[in-house]
mmCIF file of N, CA, C and O in Angstrom:
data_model
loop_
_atom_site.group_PDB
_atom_site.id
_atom_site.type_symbol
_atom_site.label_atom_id
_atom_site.label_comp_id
_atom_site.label_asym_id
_atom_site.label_seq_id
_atom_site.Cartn_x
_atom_site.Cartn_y
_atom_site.Cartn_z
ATOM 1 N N UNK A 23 -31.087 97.879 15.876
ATOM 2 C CA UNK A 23 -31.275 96.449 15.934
ATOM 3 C C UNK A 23 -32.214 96.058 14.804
ATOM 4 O O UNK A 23 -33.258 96.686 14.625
ATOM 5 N N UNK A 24 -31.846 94.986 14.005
ATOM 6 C CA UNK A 24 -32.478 94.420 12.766
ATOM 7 C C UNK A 24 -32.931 92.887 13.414
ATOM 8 O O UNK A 24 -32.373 92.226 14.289
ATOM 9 N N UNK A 25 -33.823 92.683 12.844
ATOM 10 C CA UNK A 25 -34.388 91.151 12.655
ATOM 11 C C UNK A 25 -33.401 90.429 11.654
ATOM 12 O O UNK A 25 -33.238 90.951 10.551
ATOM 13 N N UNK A 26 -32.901 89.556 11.889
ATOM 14 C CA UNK A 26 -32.125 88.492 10.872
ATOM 15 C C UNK A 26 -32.814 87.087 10.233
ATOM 16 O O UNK A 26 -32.623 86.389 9.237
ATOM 17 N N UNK A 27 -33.731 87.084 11.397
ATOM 18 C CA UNK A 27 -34.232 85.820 10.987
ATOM 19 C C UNK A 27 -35.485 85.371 12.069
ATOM 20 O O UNK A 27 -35.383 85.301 13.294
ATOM 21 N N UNK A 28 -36.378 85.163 11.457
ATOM 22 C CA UNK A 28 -38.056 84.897 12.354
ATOM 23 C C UNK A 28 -38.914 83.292 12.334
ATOM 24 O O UNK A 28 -39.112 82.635 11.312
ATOM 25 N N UNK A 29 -39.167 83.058 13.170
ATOM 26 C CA UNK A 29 -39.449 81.938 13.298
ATOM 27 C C UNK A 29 -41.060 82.158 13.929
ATOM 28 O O UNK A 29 -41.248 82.743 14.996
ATOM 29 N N UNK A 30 -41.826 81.768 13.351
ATOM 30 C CA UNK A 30 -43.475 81.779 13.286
ATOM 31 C C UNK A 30 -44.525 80.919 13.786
ATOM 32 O O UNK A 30 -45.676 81.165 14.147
ATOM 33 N N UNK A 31 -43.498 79.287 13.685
ATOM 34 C CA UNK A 31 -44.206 77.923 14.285
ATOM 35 C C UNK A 31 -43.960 77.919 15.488
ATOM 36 O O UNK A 31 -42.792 78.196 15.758
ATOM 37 N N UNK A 32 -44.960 77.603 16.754
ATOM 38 C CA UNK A 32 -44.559 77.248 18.001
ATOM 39 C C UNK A 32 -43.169 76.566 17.980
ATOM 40 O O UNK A 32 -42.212 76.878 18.690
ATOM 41 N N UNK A 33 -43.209 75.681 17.142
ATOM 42 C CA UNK A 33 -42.364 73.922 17.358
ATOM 43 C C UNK A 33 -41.200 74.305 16.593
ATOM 44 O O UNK A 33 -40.323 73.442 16.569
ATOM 45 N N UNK A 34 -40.969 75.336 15.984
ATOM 46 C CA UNK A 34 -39.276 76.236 15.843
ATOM 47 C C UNK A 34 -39.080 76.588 16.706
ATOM 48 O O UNK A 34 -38.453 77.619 16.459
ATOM 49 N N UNK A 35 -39.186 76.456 18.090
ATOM 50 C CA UNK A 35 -38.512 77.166 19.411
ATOM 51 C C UNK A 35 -37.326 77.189 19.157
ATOM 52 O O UNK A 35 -36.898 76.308 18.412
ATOM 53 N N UNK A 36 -36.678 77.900 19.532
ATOM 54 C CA UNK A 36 -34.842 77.836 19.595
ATOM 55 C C UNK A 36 -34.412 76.500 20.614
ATOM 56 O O UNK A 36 -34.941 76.854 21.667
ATOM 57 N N UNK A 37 -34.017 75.701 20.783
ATOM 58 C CA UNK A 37 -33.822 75.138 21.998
ATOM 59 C C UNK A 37 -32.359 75.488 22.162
ATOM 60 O O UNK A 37 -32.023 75.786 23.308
ATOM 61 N N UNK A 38 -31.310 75.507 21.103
ATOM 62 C CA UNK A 38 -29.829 75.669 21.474
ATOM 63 C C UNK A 38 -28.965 75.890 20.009
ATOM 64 O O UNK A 38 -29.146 75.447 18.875
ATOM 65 N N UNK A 39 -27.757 76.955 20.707
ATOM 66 C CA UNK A 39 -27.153 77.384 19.677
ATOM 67 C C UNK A 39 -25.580 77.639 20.213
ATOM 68 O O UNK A 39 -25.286 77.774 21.401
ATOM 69 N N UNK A 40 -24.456 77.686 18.890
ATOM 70 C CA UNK A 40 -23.405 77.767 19.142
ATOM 71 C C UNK A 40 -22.844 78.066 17.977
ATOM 72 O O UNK A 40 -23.606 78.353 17.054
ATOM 73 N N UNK A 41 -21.296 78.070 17.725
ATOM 74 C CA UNK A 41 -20.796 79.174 17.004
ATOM 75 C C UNK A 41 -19.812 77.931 16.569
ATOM 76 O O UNK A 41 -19.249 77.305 17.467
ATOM 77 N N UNK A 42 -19.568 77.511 14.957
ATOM 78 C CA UNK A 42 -18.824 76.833 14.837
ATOM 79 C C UNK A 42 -18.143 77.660 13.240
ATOM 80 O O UNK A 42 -18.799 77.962 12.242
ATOM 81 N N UNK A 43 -16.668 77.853 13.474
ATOM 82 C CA UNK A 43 -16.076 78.542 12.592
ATOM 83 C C UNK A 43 -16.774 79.697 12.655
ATOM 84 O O UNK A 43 -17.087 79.979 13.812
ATOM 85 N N UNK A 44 -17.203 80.621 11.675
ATOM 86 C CA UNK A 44 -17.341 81.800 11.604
ATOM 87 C C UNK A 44 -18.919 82.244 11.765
ATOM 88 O O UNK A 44 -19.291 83.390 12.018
ATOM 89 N N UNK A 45 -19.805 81.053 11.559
ATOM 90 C CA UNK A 45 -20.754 80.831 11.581
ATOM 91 C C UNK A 45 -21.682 80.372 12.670
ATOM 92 O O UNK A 45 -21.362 79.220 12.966
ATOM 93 N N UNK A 46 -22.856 80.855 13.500
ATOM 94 C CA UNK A 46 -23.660 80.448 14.021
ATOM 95 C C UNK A 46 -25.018 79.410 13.842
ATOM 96 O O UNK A 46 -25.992 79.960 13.327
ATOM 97 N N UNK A 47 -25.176 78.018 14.202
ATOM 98 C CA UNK A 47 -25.804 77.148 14.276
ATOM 99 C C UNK A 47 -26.807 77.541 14.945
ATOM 100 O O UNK A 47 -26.620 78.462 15.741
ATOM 101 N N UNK A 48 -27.735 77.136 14.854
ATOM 102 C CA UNK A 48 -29.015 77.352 15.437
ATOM 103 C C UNK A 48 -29.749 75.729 15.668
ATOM 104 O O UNK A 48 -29.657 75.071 14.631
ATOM 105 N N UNK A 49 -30.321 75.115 16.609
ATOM 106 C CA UNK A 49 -31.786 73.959 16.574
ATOM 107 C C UNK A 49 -32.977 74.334 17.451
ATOM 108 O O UNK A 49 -33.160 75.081 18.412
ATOM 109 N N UNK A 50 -33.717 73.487 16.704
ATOM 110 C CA UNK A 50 -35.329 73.819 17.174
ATOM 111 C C UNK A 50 -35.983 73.141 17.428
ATOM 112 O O UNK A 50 -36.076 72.051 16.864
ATOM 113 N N UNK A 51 -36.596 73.469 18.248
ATOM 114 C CA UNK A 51 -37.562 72.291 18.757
ATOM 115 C C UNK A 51 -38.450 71.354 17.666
ATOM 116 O O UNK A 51 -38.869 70.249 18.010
ATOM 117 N N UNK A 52 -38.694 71.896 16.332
ATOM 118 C CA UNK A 52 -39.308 71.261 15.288
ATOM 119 C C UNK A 52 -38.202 70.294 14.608
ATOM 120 O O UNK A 52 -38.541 69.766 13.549
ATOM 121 N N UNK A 53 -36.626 69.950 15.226
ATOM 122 C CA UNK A 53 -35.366 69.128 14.495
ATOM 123 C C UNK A 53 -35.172 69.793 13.775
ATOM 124 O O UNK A 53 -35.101 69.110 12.753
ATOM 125 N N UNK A 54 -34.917 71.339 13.387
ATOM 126 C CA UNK A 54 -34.774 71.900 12.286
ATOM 127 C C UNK A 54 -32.778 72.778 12.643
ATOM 128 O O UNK A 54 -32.716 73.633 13.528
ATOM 129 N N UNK A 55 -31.593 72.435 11.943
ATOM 130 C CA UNK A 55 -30.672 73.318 12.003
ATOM 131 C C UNK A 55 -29.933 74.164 10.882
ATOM 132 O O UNK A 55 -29.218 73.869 9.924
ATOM 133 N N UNK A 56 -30.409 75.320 11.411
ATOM 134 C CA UNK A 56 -29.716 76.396 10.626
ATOM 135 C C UNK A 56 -28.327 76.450 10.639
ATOM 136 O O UNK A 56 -27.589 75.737 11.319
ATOM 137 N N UNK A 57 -27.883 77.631 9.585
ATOM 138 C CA UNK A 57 -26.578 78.218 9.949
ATOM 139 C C UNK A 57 -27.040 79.453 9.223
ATOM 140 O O UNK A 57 -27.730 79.620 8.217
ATOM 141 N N UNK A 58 -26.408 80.298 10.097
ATOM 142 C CA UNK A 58 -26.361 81.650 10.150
ATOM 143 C C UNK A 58 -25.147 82.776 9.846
ATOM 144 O O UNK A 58 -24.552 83.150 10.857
ATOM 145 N N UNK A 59 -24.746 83.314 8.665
ATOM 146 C CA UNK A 59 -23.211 83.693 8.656
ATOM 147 C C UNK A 59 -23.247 84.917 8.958
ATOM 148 O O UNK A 59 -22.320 85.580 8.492
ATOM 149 N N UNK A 60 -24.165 85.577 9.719
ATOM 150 C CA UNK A 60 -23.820 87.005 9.468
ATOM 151 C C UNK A 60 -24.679 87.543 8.655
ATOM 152 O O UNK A 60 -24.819 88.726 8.963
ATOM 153 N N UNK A 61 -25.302 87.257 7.793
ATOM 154 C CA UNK A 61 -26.069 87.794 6.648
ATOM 155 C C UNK A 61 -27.504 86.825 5.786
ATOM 156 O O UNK A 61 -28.486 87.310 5.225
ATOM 157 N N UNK A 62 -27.267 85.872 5.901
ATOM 158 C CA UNK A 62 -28.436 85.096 5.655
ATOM 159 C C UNK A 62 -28.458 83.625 6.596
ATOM 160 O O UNK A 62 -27.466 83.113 7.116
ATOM 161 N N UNK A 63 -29.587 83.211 6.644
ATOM 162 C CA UNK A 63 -30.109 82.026 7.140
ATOM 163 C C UNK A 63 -30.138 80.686 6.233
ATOM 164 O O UNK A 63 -30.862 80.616 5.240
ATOM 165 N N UNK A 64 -29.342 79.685 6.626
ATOM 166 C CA UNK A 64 -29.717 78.987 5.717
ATOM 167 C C UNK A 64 -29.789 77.548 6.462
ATOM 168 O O UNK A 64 -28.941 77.049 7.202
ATOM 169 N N UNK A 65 -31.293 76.917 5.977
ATOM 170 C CA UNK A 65 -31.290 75.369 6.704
ATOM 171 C C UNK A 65 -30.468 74.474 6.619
ATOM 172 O O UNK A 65 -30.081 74.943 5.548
ATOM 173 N N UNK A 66 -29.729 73.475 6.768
ATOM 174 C CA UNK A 66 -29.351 72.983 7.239
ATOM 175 C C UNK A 66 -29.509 71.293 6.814
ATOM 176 O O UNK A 66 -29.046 70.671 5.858
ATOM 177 N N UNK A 67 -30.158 70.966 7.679
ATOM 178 C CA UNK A 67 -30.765 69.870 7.898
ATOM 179 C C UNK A 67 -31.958 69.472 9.217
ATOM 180 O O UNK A 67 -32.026 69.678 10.428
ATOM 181 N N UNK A 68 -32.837 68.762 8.125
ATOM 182 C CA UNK A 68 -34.444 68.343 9.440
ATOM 183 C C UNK A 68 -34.053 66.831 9.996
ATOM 184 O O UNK A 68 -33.741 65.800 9.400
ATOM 185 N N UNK A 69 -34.163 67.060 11.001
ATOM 186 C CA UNK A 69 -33.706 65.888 11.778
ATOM 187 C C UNK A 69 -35.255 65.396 11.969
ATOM 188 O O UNK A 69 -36.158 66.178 11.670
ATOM 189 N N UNK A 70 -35.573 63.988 12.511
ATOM 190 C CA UNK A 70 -36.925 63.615 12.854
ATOM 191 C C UNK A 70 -37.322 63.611 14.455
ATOM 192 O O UNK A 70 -38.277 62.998 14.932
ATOM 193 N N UNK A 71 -36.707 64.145 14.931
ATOM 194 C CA UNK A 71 -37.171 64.656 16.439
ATOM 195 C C UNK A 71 -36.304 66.332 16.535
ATOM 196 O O UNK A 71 -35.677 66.985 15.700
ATOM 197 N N UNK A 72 -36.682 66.579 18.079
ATOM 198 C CA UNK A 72 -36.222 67.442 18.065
ATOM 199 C C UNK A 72 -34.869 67.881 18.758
ATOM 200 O O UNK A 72 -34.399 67.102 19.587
ATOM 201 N N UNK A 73 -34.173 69.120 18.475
ATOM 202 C CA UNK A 73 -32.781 69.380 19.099
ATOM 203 C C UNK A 73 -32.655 69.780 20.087
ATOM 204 O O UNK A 73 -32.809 70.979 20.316
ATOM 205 N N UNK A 74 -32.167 68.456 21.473
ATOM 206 C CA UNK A 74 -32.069 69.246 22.759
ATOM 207 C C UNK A 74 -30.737 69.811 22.914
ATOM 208 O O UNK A 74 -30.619 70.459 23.954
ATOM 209 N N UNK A 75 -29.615 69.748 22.119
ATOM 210 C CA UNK A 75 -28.438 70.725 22.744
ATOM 211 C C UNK A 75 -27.663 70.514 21.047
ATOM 212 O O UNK A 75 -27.796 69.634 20.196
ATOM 213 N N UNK A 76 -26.899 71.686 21.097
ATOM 214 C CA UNK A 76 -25.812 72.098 19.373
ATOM 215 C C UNK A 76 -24.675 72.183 20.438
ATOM 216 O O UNK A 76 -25.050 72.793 21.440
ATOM 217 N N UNK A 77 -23.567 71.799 20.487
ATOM 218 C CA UNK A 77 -22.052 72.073 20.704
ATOM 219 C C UNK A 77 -20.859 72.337 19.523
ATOM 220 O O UNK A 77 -21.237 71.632 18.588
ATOM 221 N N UNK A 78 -20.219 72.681 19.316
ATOM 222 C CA UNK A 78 -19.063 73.008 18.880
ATOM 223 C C UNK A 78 -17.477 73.335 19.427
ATOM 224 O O UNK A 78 -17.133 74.277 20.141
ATOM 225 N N UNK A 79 -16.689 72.333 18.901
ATOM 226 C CA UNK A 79 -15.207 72.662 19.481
ATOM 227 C C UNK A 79 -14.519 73.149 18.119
ATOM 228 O O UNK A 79 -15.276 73.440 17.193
ATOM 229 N N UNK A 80 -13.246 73.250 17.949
ATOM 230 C CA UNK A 80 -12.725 74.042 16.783
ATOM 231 C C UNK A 80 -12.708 73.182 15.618
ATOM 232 O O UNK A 80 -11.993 73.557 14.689
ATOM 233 N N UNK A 81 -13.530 71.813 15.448
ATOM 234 C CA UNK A 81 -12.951 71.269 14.240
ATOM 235 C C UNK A 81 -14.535 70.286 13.587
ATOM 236 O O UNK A 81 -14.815 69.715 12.533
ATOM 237 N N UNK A 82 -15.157 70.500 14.752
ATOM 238 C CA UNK A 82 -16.616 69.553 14.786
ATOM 239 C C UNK A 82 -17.700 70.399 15.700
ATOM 240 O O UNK A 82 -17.607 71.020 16.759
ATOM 241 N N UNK A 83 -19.196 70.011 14.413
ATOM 242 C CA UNK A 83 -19.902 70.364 15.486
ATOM 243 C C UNK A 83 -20.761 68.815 15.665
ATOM 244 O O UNK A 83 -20.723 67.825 14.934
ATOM 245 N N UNK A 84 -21.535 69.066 16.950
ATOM 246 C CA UNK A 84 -22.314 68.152 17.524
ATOM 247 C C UNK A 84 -23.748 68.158 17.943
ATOM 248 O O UNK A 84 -23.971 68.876 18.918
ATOM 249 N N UNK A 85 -24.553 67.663 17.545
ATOM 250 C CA UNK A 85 -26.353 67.641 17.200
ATOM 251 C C UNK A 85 -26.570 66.804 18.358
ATOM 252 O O UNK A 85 -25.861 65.799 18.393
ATOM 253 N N UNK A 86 -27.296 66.956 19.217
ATOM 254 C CA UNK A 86 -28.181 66.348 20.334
ATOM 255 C C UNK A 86 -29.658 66.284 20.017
ATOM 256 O O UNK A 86 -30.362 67.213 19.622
ATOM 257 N N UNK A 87 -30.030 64.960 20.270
ATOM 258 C CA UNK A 87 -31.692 65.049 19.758
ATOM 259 C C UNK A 87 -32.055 64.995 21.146
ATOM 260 O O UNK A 87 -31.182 64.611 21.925
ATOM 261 N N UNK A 88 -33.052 65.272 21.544
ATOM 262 C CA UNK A 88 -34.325 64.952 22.900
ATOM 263 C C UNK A 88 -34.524 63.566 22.917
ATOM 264 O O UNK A 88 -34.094 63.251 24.027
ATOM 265 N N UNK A 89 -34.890 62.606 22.396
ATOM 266 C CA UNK A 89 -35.292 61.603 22.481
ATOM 267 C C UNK A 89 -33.994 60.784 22.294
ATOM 268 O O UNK A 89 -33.953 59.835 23.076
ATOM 269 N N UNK A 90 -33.176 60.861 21.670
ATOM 270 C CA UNK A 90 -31.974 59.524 20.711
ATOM 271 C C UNK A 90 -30.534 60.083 21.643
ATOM 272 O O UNK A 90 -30.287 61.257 21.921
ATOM 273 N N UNK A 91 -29.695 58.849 22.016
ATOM 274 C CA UNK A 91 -29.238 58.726 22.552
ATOM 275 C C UNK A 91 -27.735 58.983 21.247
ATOM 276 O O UNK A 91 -26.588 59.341 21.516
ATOM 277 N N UNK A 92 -28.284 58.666 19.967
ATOM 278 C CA UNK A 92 -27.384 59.167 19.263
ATOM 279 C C UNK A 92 -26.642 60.478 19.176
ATOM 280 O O UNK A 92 -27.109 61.470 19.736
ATOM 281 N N UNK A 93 -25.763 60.520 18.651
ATOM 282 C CA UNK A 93 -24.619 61.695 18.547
ATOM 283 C C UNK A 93 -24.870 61.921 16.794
ATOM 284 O O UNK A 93 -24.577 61.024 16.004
ATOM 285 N N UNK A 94 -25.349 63.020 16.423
ATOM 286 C CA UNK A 94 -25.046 63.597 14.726
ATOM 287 C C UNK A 94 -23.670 64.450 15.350
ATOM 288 O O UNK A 94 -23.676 65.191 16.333
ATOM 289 N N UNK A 95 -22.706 64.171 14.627
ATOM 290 C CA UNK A 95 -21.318 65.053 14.448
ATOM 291 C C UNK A 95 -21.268 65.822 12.669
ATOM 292 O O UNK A 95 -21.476 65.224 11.613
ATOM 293 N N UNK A 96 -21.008 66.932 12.816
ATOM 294 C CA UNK A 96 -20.977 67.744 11.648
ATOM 295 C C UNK A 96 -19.883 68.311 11.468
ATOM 296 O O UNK A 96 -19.555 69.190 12.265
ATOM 297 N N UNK A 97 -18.742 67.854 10.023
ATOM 298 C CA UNK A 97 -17.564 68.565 9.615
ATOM 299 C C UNK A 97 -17.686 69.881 9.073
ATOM 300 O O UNK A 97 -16.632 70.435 8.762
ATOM 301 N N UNK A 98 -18.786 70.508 8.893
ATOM 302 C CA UNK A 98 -19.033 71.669 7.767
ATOM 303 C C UNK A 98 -19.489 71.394 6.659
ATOM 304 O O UNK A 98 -20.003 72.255 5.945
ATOM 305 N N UNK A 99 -19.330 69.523 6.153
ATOM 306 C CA UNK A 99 -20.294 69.439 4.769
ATOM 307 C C UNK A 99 -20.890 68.203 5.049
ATOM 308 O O UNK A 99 -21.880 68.015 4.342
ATOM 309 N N UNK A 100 -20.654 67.347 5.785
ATOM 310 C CA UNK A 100 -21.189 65.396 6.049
ATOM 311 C C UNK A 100 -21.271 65.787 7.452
ATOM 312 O O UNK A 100 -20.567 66.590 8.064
ATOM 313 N N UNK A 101 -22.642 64.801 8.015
ATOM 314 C CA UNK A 101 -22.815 64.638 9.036
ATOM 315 C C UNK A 101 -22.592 62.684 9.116
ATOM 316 O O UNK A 101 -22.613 61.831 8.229
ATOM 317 N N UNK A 102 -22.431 62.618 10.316
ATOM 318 C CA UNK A 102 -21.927 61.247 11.085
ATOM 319 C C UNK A 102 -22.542 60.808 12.297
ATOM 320 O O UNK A 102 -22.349 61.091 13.480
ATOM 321 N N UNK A 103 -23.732 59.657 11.402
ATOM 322 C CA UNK A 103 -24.299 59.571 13.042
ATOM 323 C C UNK A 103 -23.654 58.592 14.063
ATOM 324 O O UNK A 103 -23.155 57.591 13.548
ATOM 325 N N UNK A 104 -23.574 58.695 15.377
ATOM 326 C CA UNK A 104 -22.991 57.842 16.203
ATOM 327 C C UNK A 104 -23.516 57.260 16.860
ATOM 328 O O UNK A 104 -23.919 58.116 17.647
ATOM 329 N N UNK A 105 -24.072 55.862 17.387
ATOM 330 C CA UNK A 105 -24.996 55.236 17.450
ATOM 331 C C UNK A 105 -24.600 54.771 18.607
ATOM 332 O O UNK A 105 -25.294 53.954 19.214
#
């Protein structure tokens, strides 16, 4: 077992993760989302609160904040907020 990726700040907690295409998403309690391919970590995008739930179906993923009632939807390159 290897470490892939470490998180050091309290407020990077993991709160939720899911698997969209080949790749694993990651959010954190600091609004922070990764993607993860297997081999490196790479951010994403900082949201200004934090991520209470990541979903994914086969064509979209979907960003949940804690506080915002909004929907971020993610194609793989543009996100879409839904208000």
């Amino acid at each position: 077992i290897s470490v892939a990726f470490s998180l050091t700040d309290f407020a990077s907690e993991v709160t939720s993760m899911d698997q969209f295409g080949d790749d694993l998403y990651i959010g954190t309690m600091a609004g922070k989302l990764y993607r993860y391919d297997g081999n490196t970590v790479i951010s994403i995008r900082d949201f200004e609160e934090s991520i209470k739930e990541v979903h994914a179906d086969q064509t979209l993923l979907y960003v949940l904040l804690r506080q915002s009632d909004n929907i971020f939807i993610y194609d793989g390159t543009n996100f879409v907020e839904i208000i």
